[in-house]
XYZ file of C-alpha atoms in Angstrom:
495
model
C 12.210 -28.904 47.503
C 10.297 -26.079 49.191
C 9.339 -22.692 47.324
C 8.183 -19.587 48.641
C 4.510 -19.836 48.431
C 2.841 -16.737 46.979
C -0.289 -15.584 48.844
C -4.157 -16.769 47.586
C -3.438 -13.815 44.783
C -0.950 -16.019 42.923
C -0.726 -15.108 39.140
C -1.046 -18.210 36.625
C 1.937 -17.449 34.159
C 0.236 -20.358 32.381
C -2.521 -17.992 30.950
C -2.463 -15.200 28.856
C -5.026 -13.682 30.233
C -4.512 -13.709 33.837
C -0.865 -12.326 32.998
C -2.097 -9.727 30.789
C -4.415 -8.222 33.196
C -1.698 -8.759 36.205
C 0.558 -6.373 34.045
C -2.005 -4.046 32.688
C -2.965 -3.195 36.280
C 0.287 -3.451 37.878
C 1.667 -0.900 35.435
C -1.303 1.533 35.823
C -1.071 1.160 39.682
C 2.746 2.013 39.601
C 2.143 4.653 36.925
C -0.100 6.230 39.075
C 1.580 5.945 41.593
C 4.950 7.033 39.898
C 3.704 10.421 38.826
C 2.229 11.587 42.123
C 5.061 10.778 43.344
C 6.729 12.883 40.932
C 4.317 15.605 41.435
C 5.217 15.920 44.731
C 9.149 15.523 44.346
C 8.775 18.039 41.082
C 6.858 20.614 43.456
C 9.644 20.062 46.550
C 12.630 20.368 44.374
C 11.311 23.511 42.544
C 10.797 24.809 46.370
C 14.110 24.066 47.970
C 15.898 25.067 44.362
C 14.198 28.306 44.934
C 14.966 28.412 48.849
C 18.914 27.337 48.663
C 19.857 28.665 45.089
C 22.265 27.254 42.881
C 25.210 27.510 44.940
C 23.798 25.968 48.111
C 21.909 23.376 46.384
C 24.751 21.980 44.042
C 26.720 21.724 47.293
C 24.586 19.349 48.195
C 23.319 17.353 45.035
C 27.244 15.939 44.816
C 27.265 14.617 48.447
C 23.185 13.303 48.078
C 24.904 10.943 44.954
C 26.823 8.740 47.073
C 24.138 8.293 49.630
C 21.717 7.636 46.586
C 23.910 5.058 45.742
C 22.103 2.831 48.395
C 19.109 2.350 45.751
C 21.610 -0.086 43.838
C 20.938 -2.331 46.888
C 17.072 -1.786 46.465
C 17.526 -2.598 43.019
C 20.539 -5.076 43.538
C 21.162 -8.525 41.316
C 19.855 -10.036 44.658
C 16.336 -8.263 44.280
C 16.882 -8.531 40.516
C 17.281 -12.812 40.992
C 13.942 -12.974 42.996
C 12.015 -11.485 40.407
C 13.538 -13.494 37.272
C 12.977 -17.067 39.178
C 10.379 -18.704 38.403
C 10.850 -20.669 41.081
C 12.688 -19.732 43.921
C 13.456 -21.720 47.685
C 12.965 -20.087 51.095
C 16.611 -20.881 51.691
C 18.013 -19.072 49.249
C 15.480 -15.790 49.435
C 17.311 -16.286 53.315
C 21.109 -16.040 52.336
C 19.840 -13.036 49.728
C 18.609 -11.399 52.513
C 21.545 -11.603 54.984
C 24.318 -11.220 51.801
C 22.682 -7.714 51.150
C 22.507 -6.672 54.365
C 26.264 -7.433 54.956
C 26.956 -5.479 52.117
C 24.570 -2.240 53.218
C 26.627 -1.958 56.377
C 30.313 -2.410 54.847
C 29.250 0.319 52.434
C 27.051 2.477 54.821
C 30.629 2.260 56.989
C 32.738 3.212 53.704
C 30.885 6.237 53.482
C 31.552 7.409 56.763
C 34.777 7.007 56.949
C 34.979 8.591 53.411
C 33.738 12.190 55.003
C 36.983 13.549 55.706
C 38.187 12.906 52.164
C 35.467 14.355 50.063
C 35.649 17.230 52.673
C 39.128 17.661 51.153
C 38.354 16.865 48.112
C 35.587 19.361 47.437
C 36.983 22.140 50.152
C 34.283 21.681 52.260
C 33.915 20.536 55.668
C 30.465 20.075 55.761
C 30.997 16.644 53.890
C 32.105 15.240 56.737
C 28.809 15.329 58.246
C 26.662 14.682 55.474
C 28.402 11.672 54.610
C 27.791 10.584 58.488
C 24.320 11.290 57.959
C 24.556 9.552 54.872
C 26.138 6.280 55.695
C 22.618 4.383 57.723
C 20.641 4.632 54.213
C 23.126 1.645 52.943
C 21.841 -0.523 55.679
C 18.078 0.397 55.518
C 18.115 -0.170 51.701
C 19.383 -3.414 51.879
C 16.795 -4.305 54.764
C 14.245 -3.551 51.913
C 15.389 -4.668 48.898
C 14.392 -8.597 49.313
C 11.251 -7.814 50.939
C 10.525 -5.330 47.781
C 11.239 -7.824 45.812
C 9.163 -10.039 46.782
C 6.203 -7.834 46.462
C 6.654 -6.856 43.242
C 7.159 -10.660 42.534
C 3.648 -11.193 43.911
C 2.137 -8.108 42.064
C 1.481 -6.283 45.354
C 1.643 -2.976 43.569
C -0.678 -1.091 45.537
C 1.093 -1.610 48.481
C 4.140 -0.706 46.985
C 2.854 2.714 45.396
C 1.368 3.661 48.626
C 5.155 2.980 50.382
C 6.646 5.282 48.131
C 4.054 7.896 48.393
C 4.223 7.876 52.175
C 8.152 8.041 52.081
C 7.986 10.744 49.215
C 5.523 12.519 51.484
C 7.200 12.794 54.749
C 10.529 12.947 52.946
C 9.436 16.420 51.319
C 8.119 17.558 54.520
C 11.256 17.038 56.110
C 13.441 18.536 53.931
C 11.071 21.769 53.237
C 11.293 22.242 56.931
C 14.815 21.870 57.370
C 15.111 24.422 54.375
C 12.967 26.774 55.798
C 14.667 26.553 58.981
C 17.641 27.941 56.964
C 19.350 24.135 57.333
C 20.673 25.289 53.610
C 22.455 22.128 52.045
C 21.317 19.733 54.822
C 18.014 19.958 53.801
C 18.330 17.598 50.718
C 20.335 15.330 52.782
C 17.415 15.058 55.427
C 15.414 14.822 52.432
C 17.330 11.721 51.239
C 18.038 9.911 54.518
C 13.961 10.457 55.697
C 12.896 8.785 52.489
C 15.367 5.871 52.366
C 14.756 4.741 55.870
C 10.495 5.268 55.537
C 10.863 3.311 52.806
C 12.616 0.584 53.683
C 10.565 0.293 57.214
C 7.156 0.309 55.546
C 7.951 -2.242 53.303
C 9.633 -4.428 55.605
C 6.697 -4.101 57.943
C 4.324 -4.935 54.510
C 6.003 -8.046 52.922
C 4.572 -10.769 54.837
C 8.027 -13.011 54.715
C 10.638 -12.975 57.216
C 14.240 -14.198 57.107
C 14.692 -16.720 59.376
C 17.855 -16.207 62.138
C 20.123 -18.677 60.320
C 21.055 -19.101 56.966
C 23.643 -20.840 54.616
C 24.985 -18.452 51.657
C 27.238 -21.260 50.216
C 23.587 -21.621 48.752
C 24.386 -18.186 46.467
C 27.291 -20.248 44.921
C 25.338 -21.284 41.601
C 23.799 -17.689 41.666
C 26.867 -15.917 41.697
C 27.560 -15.081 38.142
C 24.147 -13.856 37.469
C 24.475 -11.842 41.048
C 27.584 -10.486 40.161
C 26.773 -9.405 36.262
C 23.605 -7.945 37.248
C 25.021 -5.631 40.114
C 28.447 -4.775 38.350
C 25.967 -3.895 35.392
C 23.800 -1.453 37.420
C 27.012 0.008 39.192
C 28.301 0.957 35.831
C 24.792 2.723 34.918
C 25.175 4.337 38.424
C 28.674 5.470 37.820
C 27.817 6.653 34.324
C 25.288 8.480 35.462
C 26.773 10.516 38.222
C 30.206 10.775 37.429
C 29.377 14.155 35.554
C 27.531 15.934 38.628
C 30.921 15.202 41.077
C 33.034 15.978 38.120
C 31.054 19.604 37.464
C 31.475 19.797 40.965
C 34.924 19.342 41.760
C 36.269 21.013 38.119
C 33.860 24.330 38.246
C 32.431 24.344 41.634
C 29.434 24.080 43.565
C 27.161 26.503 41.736
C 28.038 24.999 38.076
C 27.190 21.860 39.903
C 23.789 22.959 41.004
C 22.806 24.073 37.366
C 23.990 21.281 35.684
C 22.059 18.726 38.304
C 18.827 20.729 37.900
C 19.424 20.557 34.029
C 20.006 16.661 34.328
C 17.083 15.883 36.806
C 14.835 17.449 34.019
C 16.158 15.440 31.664
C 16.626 11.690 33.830
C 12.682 12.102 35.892
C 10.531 11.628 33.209
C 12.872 8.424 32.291
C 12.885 7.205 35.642
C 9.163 7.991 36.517
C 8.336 5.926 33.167
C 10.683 3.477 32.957
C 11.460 2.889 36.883
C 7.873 1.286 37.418
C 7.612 -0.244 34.622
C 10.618 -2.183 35.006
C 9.321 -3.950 38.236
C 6.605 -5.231 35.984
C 7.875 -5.987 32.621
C 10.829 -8.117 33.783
C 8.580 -10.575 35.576
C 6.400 -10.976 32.754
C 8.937 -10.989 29.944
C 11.124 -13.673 31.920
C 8.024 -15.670 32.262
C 7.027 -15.702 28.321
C 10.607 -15.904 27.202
C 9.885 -19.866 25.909
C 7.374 -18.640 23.466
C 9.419 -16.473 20.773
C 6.514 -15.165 19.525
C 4.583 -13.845 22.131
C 7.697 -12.216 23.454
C 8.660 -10.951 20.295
C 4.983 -9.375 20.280
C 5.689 -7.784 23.819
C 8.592 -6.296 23.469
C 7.735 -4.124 20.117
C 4.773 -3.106 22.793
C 7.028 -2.177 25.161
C 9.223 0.089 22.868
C 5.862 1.471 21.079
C 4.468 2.314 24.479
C 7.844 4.044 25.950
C 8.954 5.865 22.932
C 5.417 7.426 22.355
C 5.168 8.534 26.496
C 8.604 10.065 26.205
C 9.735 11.033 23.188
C 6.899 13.624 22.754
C 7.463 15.014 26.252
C 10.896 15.136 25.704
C 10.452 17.503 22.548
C 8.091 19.600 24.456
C 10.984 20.100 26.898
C 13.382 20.763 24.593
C 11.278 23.665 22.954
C 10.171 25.332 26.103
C 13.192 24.747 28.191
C 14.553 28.288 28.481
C 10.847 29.742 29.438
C 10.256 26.740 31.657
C 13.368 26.563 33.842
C 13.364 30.481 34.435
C 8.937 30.445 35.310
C 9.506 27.319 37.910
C 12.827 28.055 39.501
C 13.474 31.471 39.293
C 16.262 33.983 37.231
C 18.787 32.393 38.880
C 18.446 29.335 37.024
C 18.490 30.507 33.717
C 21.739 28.947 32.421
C 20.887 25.613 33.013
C 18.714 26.033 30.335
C 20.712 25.456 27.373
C 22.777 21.888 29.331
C 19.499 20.820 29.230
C 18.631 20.982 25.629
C 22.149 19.376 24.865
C 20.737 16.164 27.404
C 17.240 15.774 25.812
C 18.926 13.610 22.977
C 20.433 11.736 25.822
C 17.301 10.828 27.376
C 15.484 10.378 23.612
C 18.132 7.721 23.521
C 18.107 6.207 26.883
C 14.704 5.872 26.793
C 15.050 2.772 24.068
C 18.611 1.757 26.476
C 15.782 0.794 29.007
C 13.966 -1.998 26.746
C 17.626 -3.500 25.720
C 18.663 -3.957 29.906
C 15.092 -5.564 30.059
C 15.833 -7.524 27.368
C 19.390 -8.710 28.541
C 17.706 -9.350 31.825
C 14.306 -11.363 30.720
C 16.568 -13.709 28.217
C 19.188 -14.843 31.065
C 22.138 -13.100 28.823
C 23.339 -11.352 32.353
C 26.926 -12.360 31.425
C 26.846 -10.874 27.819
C 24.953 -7.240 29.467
C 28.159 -6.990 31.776
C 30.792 -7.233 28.780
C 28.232 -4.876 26.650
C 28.109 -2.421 29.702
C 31.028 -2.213 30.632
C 32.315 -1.325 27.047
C 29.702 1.099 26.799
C 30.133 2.556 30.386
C 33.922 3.184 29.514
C 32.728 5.374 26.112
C 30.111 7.115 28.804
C 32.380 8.154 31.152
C 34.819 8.838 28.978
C 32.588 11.484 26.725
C 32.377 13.862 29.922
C 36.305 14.138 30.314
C 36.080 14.722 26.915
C 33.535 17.502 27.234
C 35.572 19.569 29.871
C 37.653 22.217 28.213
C 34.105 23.308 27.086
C 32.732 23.555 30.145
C 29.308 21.984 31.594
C 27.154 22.384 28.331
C 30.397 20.610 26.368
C 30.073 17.743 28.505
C 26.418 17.729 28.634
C 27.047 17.719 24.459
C 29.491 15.101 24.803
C 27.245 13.039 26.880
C 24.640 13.578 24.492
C 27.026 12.358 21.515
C 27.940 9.059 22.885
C 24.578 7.662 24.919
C 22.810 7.876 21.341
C 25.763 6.427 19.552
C 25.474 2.980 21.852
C 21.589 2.454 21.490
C 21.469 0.356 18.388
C 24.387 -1.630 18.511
C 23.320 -2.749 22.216
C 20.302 -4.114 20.367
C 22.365 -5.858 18.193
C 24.089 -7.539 21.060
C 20.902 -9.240 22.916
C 18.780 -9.464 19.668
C 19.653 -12.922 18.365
C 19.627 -15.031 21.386
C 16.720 -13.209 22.154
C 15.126 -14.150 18.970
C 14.520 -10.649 17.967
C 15.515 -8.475 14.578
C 15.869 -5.340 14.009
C 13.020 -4.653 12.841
C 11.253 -5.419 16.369
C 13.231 -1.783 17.247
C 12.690 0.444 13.839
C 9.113 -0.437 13.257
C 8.125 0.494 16.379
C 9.461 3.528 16.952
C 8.290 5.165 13.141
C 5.201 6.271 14.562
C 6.726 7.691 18.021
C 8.741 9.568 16.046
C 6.411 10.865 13.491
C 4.245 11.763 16.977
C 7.149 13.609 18.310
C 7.833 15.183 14.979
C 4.135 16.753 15.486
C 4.975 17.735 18.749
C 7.426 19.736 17.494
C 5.587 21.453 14.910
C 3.055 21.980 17.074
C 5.168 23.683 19.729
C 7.315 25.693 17.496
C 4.252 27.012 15.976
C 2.036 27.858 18.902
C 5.245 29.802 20.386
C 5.033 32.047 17.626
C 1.168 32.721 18.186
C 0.852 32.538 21.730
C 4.428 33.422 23.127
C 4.887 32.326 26.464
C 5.764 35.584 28.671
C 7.377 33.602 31.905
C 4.119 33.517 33.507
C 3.009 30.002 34.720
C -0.356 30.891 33.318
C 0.871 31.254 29.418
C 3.583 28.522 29.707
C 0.136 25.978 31.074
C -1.955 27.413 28.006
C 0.999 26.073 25.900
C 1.300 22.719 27.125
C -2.468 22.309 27.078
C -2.652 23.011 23.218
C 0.379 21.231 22.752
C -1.030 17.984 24.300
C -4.365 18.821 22.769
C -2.528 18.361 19.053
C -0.424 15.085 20.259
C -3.384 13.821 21.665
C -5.596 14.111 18.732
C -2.562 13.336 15.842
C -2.105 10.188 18.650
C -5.399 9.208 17.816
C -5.259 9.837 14.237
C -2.604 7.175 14.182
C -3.855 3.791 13.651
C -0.980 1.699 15.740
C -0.795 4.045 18.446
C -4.524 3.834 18.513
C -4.666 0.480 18.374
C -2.369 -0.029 21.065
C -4.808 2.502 23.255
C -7.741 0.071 22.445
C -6.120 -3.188 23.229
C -4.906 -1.540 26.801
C -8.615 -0.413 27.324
C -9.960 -3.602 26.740
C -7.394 -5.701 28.727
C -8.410 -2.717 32.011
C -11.998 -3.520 31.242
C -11.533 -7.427 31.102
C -9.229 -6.912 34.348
């Protein structure tokens, strides 16, 4: 039986140490990577928020969400299958390959012929042509999404940071451009299209691996249900996650759509910038340590130490500044998406810990049970926002709020025992990220009364210095979050 062959880099999952420092530096290299890349989305999207204005902008944030929905090939149960494998044969990385490319162009052709509808739909013709636009980014994400996979199975993070950074690069060009060329809402959809097709060209032309011209998918039949329950999983989360934007959209139009987007891209980037990259690493690894109970047990309370005490403190900091920092970055005109985005911090407090449990669901083969779990959960989701709409955007942003933190700990419940986990391995973790983010909010309550920020980038930087300066030193002042610190520096030093 042939495997694919890894390159003379290959990772020993037989020793702790060479797997600790393959995941210490793959998760500082997509880190890295990960928040320039943020740093230059953040800086484009406060431009072309500023440039098109609410109105223009939510036009076209609800037409971008179908064509984003080409990442769910990228990140598909077929890419999904590579990386869980310990083992996996060139024949069946071949019929992954061709099954997901079949699928990019019957969707990338669904959206096109979907244009004149949404047109309708929304009352406005221009939807016909963005969705045209739209449609290619199916097929280039599924070129991509085994050859991606198979880099990230290899730990070949560099070259994958410097793919995105290139895409996010010319992508933001691109779009500024067509925004300053008064394109208005086709400038995020050139944004979109330019960064899916980059993306999935570089890495093509990266992964060393090729599909050969032939290839026999009955292969995929034993991989099915784990194909299926992984995708149908992540089309929920997809669904669940967007429904609200095209619902704001099509119930109180396309300026109430543009502040409630903004509002929820605040809320869901630090989550994906986080949690995104450190996905690509933490499912290899816990997959491959799943036979030794203990040392996974030990890894995942890492895990939810390491994400809780990143994001819950920056989500706090959010939450108290909100209304000074949406007005500074993106101008007056924003101002009302201020208070929708307060409501969906507690959202993203609790999706930050709905993260671990998918990895968890993932890493301990329990693909079947995650589909029954989502899709119960998904149902409550999506249900919350209809829920929310005689209140308006901010009641469904409540509403949304409500029910993502209401599903967090019985999901844990569901994967814990085959998992070999307690609850415990959730609570005690999280005690000191809390009492962190607790500070956090002290601290910025506090410093807003003695140094009020005036709407001046200037003051509102001053702020989030001193409040990081506090964190930072209670952060240290805490012996397992300190700890933690140490045993990463020591792992980057033995690396």
């Amino acid at each position: 039986m042939k495997t694919y062959s890894r390159n003379s880099r290959r990772i020993s999952w037989g020793s702790e140490e060479n797997l600790g420092r393959a995941s210490v530096r793959g998760g500082l290299i997509t880190a890295l990577g990960s928040w320039v890349r943020f740093a230059i989305q953040f800086g484009t999207t406060i431009a072309l928020a500023r440039i098109l204005g609410p109105t223009e902008y939510g036009a076209a944030a609800v037409i971008v969400i179908f064509g984003a929905a080409a990442e769910l090939l990228r990140e598909s149960g077929f890419s999904t299958l590579v990386l869980q494998r310990r083992n996996i044969r060139r024949e069946l990385i071949n019929a992954l390959h061709y099954s997901s490319v079949l699928i990019g162009l019957v969707l990338g052709a669904a959206l096109a012929m979907a244009g004149p509808g949404l047109a309708q739909a929304f009352d406005n013709d221009r939807y016909k042509l963005f969705a045209l636009l739209l449609s290619p980014v199916f097929l280039f994400a599924s070129l991509g999404s085994i050859p991606n996979a198979l880099l990230a199975r290899n730990f070949e993070f560099k070259k994958m940071a410097s793919i995105e950074l290139l895409s996010v690069l010319a992508s933001s060009a691109a779009g500024l451009i067509a925004a300053a060329l008064e394109a208005g809402a086709l400038a995020l959809v050139v944004q979109s299209v330019t960064f899916m097709v980059l993306q999935a060209v570089l890495t093509v032309i990266a992964c060393p691996w090729r599909p050969r011209m032939s290839g026999n998918i009955r292969i995929l039949k034993a991989s099915i249900p784990f194909l299926w329950s992984v995708s149908f999983v992540q089309l929920l989360n997809y669904v669940s996650r967007n429904v609200d934007n095209v619902l704001v959209g099509a119930f109180f139009g396309p300026r109430a759509a543009g502040l409630y987007n903004q509002a929820y891209q605040l809320m869901i980037i630090p989550l994906q910038q986080v949690n995104g990259p450190l996905q690509r690493v933490f499912i290899p690894v816990l997959s491959r340590i799943f036979s030794d109970p203990l040392r996974y047990r030990r890894f995942v309370r890492t895990i939810v130490l390491t994400v809780s005490s990143i994001l819950w403190p920056g989500f706090a900091f959010l939450f108290i500044y909100s209304d000074v920092l949406v007005v500074t970055i993106f101008g007056e005109a924003w101002r009302e998406s201020s208070a929708i985005f307060r409501a969906l911090v507690f959202a993203g407090v609790a999706q930050a810990l709905g993260y671990v449990n998918s990895w968890i669901f993932v890493s301990s083969g329990q693909v079947q049970r995650q589909m029954t779990w989502v899709l119960i959960t998904r149902v409550l989701i999506i249900g919350s926002f209809f829920v929310g709409i005689p209140w308006g955007p901010y009641g469904m942003a409540v509403s949304y709020a409500c029910a993502s933190c209401l599903v967090v700990v019985p999901g844990f419940l569901v994967v814990r025992r085959r998992a070999h986990l307690s609850l415990s391995d959730l609570f005690r973790p999280i005690v000191w990220p809390a009492v962190l983010t607790t500070l956090t909010v002290v601290a910025g309550v506090g410093l807003r009364q003695v140094m009020p920020p005036s709407g001046n980038l200037l003051f509102l930087g001053l702020n989030l210095l001193s409040v990081c300066v506090i964190v930072f030193a209670g952060a240290f002042c805490i012996r397992p979050i300190r700890d933690q610190l140490f045993a990463v520096v020591a792992q980057i030093r033995g690396a």
